[in-house]
Short mmCIF file of C-alpha atoms and ligand atoms in Angstrom, two decimals:
data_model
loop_
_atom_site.label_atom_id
_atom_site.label_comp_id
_atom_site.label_asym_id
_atom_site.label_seq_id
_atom_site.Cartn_x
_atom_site.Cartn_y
_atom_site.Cartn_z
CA UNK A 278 135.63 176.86 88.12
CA UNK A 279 136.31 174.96 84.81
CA UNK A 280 134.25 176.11 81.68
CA UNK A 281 133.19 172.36 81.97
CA UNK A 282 130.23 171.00 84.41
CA UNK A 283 129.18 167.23 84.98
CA UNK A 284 126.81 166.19 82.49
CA UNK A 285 122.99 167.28 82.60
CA UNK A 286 121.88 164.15 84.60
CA UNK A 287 124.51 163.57 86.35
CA UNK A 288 126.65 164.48 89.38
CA UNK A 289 129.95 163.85 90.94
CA UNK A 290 130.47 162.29 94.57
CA UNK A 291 132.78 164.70 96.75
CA UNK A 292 134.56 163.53 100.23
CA UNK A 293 133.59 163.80 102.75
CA UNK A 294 129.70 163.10 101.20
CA UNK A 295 131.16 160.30 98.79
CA UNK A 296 132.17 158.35 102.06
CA UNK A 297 128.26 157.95 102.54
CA UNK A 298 128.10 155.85 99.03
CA UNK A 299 131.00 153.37 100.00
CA UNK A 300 129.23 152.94 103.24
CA UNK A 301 125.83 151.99 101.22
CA UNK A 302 127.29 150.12 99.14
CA UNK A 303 129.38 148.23 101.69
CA UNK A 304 125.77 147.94 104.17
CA UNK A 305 124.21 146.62 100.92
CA UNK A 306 127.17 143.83 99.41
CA UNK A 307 127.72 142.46 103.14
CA UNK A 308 124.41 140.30 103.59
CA UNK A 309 125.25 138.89 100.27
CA UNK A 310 128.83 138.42 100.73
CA UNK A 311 127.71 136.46 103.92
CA UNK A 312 125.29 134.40 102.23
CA UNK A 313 127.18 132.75 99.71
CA UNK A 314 127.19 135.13 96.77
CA UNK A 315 130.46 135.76 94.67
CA UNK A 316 131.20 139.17 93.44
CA UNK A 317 130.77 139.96 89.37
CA UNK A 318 131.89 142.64 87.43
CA UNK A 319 130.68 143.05 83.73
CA UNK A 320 131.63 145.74 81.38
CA UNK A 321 130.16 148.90 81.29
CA UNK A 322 128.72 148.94 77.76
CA UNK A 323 127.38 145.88 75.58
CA UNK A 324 126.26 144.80 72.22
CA UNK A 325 122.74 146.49 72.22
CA UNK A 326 120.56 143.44 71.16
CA UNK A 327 121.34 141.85 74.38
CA UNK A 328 119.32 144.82 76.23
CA UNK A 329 116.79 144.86 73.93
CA UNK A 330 116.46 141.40 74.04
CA UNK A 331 116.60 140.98 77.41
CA UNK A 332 114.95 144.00 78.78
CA UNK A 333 112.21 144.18 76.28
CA UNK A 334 111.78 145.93 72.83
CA UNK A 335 108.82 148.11 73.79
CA UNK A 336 109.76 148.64 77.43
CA UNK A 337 110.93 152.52 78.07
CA UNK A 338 114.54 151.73 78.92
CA UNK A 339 114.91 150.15 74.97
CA UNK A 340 112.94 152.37 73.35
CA UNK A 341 113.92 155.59 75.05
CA UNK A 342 116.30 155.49 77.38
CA UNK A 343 119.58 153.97 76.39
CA UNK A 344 122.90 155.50 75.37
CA UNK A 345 123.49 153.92 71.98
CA UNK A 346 127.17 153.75 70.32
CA UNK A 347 128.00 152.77 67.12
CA UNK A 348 131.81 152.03 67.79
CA UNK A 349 134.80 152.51 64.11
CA UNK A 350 134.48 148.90 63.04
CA UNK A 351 130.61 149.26 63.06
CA UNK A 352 129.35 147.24 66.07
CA UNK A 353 126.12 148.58 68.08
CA UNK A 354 126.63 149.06 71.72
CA UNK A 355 125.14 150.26 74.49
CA UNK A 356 126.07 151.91 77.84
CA UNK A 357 124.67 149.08 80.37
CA UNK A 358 121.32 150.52 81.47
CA UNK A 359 120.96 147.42 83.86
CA UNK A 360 122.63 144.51 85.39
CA UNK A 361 120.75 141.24 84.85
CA UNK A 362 121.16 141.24 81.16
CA UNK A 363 124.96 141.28 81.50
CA UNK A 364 125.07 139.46 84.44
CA UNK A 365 123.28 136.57 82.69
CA UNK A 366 125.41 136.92 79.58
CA UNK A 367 128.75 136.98 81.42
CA UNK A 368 127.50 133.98 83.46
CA UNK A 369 126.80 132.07 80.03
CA UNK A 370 129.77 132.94 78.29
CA UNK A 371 131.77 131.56 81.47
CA UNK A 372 129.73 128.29 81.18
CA UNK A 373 129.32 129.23 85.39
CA UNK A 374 126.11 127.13 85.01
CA UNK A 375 128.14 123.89 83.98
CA UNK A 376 131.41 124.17 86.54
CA UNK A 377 129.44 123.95 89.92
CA UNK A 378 126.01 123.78 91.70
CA UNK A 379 123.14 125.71 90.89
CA UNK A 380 121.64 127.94 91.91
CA UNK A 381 125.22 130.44 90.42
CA UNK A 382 124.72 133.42 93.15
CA UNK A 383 126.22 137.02 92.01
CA UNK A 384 126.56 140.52 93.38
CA UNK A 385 127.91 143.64 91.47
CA UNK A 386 127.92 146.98 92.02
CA UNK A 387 128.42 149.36 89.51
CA UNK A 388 127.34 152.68 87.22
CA UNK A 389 124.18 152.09 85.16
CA UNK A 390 123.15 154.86 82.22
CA UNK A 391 119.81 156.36 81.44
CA UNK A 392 118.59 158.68 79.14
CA UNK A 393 115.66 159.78 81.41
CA UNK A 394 114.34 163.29 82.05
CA UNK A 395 116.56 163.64 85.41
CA UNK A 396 115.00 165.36 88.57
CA UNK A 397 115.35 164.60 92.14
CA UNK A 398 116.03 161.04 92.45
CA UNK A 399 116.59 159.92 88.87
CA UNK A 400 119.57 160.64 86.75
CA UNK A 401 121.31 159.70 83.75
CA UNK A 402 124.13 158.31 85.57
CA UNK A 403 123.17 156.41 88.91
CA UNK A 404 124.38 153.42 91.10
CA UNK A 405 122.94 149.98 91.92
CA UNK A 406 124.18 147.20 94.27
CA UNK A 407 122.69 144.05 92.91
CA UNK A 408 122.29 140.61 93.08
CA UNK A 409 121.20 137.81 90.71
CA UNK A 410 120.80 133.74 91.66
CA UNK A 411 120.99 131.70 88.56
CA UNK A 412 119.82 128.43 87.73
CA UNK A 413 117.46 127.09 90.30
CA UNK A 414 113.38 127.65 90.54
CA UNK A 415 112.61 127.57 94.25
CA UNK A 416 111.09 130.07 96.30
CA UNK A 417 113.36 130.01 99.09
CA UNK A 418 115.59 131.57 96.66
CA UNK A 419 113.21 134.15 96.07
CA UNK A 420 112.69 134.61 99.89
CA UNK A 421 116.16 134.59 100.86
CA UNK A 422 116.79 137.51 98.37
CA UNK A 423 114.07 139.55 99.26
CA UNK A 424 114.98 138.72 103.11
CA UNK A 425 118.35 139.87 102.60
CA UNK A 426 117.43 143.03 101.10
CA UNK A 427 115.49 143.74 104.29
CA UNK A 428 118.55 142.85 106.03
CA UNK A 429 120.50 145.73 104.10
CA UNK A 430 118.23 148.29 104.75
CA UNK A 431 117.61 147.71 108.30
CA UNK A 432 121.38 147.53 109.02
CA UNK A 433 121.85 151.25 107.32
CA UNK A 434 118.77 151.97 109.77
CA UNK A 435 116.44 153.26 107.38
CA UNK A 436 112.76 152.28 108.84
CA UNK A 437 110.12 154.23 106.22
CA UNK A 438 110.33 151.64 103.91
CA UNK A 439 107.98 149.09 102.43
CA UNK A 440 108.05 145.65 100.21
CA UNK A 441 105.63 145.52 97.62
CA UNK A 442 105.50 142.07 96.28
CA UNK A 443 103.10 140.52 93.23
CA UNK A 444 103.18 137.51 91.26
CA UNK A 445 103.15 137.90 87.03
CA UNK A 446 102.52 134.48 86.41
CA UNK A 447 104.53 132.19 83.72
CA UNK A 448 104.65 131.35 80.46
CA UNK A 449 101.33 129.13 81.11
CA UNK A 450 99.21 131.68 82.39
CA UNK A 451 100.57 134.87 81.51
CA UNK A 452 99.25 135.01 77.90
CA UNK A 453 96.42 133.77 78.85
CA UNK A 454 95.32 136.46 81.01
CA UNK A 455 96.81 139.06 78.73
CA UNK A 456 94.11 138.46 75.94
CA UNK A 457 91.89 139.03 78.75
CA UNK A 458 93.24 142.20 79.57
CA UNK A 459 93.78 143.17 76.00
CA UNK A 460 90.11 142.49 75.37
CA UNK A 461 88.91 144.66 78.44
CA UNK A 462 91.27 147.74 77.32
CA UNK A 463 90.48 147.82 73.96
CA UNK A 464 86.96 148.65 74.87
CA UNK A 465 88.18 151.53 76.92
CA UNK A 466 88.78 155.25 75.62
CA UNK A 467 92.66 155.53 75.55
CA UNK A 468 95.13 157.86 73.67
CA UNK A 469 96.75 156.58 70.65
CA UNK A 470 99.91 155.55 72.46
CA UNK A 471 98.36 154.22 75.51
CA UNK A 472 96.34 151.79 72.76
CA UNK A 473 99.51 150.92 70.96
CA UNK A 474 100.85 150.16 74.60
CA UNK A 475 98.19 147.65 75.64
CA UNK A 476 98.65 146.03 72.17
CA UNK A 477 102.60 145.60 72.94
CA UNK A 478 102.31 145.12 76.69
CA UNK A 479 98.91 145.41 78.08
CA UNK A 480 100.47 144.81 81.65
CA UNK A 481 102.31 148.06 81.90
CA UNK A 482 98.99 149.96 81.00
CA UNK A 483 97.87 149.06 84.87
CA UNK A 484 100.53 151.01 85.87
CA UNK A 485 99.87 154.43 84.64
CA UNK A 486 99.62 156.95 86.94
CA UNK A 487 97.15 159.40 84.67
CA UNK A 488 94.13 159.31 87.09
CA UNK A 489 91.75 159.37 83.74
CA UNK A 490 93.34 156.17 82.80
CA UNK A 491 93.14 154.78 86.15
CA UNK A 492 89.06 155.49 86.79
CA UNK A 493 88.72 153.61 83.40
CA UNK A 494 90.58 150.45 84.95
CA UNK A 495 87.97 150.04 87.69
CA UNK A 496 86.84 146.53 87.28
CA UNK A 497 90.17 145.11 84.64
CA UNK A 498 90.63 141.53 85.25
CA UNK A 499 93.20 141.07 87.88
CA UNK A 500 96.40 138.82 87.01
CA UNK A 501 95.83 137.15 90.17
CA UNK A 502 92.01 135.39 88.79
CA UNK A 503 94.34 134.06 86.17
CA UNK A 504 97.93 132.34 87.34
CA UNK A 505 98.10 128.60 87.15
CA UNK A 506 97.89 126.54 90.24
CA UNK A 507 102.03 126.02 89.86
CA UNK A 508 102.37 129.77 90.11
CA UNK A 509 99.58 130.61 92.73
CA UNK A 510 101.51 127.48 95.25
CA UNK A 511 104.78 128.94 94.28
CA UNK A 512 103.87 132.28 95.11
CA UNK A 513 102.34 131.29 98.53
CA UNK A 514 105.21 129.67 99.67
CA UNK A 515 107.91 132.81 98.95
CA UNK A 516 104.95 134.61 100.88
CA UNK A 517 105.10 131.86 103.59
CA UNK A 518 109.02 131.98 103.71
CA UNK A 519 109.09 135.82 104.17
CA UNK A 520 106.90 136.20 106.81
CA UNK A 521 108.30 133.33 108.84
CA UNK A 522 111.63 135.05 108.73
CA UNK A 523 109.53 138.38 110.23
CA UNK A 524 109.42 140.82 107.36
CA UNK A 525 107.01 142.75 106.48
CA UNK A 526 105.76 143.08 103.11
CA UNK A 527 102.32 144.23 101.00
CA UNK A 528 100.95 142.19 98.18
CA UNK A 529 100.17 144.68 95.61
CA UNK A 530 98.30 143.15 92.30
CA UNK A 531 98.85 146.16 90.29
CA UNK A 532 103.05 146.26 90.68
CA UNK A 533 104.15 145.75 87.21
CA UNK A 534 108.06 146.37 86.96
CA UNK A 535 109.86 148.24 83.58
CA UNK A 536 110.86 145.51 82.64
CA UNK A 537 109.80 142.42 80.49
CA UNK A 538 112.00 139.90 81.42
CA UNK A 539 110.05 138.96 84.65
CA UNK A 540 107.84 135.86 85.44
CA UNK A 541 105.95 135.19 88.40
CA UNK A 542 107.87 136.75 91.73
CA UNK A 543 108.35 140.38 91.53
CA UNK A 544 108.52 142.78 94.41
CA UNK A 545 110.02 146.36 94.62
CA UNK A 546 111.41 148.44 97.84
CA UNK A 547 109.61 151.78 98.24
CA UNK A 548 110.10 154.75 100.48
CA UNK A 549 107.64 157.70 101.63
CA UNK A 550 110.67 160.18 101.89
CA UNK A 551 111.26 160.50 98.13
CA UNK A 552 108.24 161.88 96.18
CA UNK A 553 107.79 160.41 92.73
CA UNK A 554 110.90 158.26 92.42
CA UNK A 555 109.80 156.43 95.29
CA UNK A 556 111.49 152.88 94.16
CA UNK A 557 114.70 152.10 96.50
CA UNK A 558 114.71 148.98 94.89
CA UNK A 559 113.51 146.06 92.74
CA UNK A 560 113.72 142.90 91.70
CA UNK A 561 111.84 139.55 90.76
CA UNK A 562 112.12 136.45 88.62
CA UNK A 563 112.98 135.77 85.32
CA UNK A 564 113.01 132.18 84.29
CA UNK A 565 112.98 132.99 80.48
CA UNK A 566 115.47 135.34 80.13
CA UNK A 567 118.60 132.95 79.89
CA UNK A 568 116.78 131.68 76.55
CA UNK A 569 116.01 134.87 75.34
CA UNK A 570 119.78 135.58 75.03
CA UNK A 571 120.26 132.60 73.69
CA UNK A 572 120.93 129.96 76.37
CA UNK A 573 119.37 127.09 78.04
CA UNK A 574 116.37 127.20 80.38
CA UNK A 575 117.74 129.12 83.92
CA UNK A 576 115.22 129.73 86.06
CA UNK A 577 116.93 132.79 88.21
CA UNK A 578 116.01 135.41 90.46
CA UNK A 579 117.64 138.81 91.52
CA UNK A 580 117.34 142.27 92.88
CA UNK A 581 118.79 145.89 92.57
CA UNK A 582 119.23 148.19 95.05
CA UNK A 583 119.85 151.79 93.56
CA UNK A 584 122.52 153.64 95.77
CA UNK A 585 121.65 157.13 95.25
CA UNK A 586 118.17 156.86 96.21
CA UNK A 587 118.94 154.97 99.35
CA UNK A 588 121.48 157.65 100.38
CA UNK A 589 118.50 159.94 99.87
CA UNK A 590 116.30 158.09 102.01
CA UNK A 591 118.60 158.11 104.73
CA UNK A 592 118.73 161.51 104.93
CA UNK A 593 114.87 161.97 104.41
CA UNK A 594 114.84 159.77 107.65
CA UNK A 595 117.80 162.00 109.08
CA UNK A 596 119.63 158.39 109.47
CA UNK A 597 123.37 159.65 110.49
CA UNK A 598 125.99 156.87 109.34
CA UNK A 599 128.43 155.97 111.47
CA UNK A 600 131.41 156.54 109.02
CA UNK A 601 135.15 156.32 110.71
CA UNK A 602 137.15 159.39 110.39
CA UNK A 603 139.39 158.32 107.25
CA UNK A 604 142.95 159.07 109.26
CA UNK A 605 143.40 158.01 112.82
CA UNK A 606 147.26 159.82 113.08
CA UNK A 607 148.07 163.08 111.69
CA UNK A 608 151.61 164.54 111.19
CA UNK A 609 153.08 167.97 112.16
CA UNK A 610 156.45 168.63 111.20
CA UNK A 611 158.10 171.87 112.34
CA UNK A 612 160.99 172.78 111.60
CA UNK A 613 163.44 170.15 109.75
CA UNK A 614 161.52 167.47 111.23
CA UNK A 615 160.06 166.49 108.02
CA UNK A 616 161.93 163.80 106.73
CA UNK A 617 161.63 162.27 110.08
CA UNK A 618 157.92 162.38 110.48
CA UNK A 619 157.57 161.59 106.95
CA UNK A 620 159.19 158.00 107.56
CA UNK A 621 157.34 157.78 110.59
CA UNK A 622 153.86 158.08 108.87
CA UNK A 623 155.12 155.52 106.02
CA UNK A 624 155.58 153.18 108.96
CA UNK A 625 152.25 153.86 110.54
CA UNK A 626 150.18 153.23 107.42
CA UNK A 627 152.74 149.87 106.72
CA UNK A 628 151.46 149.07 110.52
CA UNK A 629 148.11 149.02 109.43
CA UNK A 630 147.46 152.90 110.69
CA UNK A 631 145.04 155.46 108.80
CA UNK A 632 147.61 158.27 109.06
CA UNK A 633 148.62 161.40 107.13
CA UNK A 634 150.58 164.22 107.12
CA UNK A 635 150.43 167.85 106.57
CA UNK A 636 152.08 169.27 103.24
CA UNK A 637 153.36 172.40 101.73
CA UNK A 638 155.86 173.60 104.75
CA UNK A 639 153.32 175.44 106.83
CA UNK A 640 154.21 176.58 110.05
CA UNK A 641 151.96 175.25 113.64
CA UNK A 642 149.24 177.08 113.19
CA UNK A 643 148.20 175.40 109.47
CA UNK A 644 149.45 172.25 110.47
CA UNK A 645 147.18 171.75 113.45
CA UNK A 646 144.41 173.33 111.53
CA UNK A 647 144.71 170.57 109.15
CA UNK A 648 145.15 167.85 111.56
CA UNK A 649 142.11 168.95 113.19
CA UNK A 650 140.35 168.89 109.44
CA UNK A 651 141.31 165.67 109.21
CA UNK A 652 139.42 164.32 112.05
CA UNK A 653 142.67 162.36 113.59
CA UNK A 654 142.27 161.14 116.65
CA UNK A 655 146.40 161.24 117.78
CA UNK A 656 148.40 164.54 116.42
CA UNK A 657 151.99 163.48 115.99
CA UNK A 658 154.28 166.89 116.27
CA UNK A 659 158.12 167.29 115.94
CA UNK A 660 160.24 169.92 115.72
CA UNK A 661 163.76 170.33 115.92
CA UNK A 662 164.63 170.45 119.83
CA UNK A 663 161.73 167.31 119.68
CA UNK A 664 163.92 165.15 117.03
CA UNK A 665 167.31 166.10 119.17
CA UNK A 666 166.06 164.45 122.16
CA UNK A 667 164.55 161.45 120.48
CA UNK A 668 160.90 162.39 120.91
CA UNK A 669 157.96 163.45 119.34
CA UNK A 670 154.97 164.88 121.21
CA UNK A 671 151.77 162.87 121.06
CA UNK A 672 148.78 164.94 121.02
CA UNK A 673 145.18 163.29 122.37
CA UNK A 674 143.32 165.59 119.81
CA UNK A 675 139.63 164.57 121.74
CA UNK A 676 141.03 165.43 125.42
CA UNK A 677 144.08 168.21 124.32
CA UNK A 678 146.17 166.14 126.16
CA UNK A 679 150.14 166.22 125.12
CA UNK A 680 153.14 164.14 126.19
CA UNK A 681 156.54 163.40 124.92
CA UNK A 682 156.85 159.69 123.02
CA UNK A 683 160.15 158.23 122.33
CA UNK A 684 160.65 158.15 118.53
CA UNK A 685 161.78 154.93 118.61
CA UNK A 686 158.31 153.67 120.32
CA UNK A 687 155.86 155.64 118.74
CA UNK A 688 154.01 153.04 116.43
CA UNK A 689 153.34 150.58 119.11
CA UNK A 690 152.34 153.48 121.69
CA UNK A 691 149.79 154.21 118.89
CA UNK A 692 149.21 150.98 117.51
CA UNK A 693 147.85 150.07 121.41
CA UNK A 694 146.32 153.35 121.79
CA UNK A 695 144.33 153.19 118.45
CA UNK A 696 143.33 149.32 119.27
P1 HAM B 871 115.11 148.76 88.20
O1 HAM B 871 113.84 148.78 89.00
O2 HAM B 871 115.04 149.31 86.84
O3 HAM B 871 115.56 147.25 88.18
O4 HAM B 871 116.26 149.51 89.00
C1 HAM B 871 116.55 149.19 90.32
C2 HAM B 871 116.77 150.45 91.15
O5 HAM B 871 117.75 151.28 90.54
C3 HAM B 871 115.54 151.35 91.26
O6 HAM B 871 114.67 150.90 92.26
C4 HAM B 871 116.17 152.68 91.61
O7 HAM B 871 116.47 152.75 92.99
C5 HAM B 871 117.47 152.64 90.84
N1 HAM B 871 117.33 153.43 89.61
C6 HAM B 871 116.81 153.04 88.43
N2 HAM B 871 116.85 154.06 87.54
C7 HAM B 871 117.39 155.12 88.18
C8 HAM B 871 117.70 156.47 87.80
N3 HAM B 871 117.48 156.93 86.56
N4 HAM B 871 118.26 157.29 88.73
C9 HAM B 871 118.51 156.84 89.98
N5 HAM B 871 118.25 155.59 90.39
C10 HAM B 871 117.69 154.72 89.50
C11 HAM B 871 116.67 146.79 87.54
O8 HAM B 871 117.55 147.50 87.14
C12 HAM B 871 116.74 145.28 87.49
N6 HAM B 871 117.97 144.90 86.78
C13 HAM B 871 116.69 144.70 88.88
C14 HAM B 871 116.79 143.19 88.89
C15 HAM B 871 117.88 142.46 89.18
N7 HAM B 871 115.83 142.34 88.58
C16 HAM B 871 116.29 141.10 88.66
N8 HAM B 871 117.53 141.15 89.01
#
């Protein structure tokens, strides 16, 4: 062992487990990939404002949870605690609004950072899949991403999950009822944070999980009394949309996300498997964040999907993936076979084969041992009486089966055998 470890927080992805994260990732990018959304990648840190602008000055992520830089020449950054904020900024900078037809739809998938108090499920250093359409207010958009998401999950074949989905309102209604709310708490007997919380952002007090604080919201007016008729039709059609296409999905009045940049849609993707950190996934819209950074009314919607936790609900549902064994051909070279078999495996893997080869001259016994490691379906093995006759033996390493191959027409034996 090094006198180093992986930061508290974190954790490092080992093969074989790692292959499980490619294959979430890959389950999660290929509904979007199919339904016309171009792949974005940002930078891993940015100036700081644009998080606090964009995910909200009094929110926890701002205020408690980011990994703050100051860099030599004196400029304030940030290790990217979320996507949307740079997604949104990248998209601006790149004029993508201007150069073709909105809605601009983006996936990414990528290490976020925060400074959290890490137990099973959250961590400083984690992984989303995520998507963000840009530019367009209609609630097929809405639907489409939530329907997707769905999609993702179902694919991986995790079934214990459910879509919670709520409506904040806009910037007609919102403010409205938050005076209302603000006028109900302050009659209530909080703690001194809790009251500086409903003065910043009343909303968030509904979600506090202290059961004292909860008995003492019995009877709060509910944000649904308040939204607008725009926002109540709009809202009734992304729940009309999403049941059409068969998904299930709870209205929950009280789901109130971490973050401030969200207006009317917002849903999140829980699962019963994971205790406390129960959130797969979440998303919603946020019409006002493009001109909270600075740019011109955008009207967008997105989603993120965090990868660790849905690798941990997959196991919590004992969901097995079916991950290919990472080399199809294995070499054994005996003898002075290698350079041979060496040549031979370059021209497998040029062919298009997953193959490999077993290094640092051990004799039949390792070889094999490693070949069988390596979960290869075809053992290649040559040795010197092999090479002088032209051959190799082919090995079926499922049946045990073993029969001599002409050197010379090895790949396409393999190449038909593997098809
Ligand atoms: P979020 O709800 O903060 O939303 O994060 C999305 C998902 O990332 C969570 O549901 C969870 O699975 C995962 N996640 C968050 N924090 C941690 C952590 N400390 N450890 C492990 N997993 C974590 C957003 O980030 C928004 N940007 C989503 C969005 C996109 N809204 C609109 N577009």
């Amino acid at each position: 062992m090094s006198t180093f470890k992986a930061p508290k927080g974190t954790y490092d992805l080992i093969p074989p487990y790692s292959a499980k994260y490619l294959a979430v990732r890959d389950a999660i990018s290929a509904p979007l990939r199919k339904a016309g959304y171009g792949y974005i990648e940002t930078p891993g840190f940015e100036d700081v404002n644009l998080f606090a602008r964009g995910v909200g000055e009094s929110t926890d992520i701002v205020t408690k949870e980011m990994f703050t830089l100051t860099t030599k020449g004196g400029t304030n950054l940030a290790l990217r605690p979320e996507g949307t904020a740079s997604v949104l900024r990248a998209a601006l900078e790149a004029s993508l609004h201007k150069k073709g037809n909105l809605p601009v739809k983006l996936w990414y998938s990528g290490s976020y950072y925060r400074y959290e108090r890490p137990q099973a499920g959250r961590y400083r250093h984690f992984s989303q899949v995520g998507a963000e359409a840009i530019g367009a207010e209609d609630p097929a958009l809405d639907a489409e991403l939530i329907i997707l998401a769905d999609q993702a999950y179902r694919t991986l074949g995790l079934r214990d999950f459910r879509i919670l989905l709520n409506s904040l309102g806009d910037k007609e209604c919102r403010p409205v009822y938050r005076e209302a709310l603000q006028a109900f708490l302050r009659g209530l007997d909080l703690d001194e944070e809790t009251v500086r919380r409903a003065e910043i952002n009343p909303l968030r007090v509904l979600d506090d999980k202290r059961a004292e604080v909860q008995k003492q919201l019995v009877g709060a007016p509910m944000l649904r009394d308040y939204l607008c008729d725009a926002c109540k039709a709009y809202h009734e059609e992304v729940r009309a949309l999403i049941t059409a296409a068969g998904v299930a999905f709870e209205d929950d009045e009280k789901l109130v996300r971490g973050l401030d940049y969200y207006t009317r849609t917002t849903f999140e993707f829980v699962h019963g498997g994971l205790g406390s950190q129960s959130a797969v996934g979440g998303g919603g819209r946020y019409d006002g964040l493009s001109e909270m950074i600075g740019g011109p009314a955008l009207p967008s919607v997105g989603w993120a999907l965090g990868v660790d936790r849905t690798v941990l609900a997959l196991e919590a549902e004992g969901v097995e993936l079916d991950i290919p064994a990472a080399t199809s051909v294995f070499a054994v070279a005996l003898g002075e076979a290698k350079p041979v078999l060496f040549g031979l495996v370059t021209e497998l893997r040029k062919a298009g084969v997953a193959a490999d080869i077993s290094y640092g001259g051990k004799g039949l016994k390792g070889a094999m041992k490693d070949a069988n490691r390596s979960g290869a379906r075809f053992a290649v093995i040559a040795g010197d009486r092999d090479l002088a006759e032209g051959v190799v033996q082919l090995k079926d390493m499922e049946s045990g089966e073993q029969s001599a191959v002409a050197l010379a027409e090895v790949v396409e034996v393999l190449r038909a055998k593997l098809a």
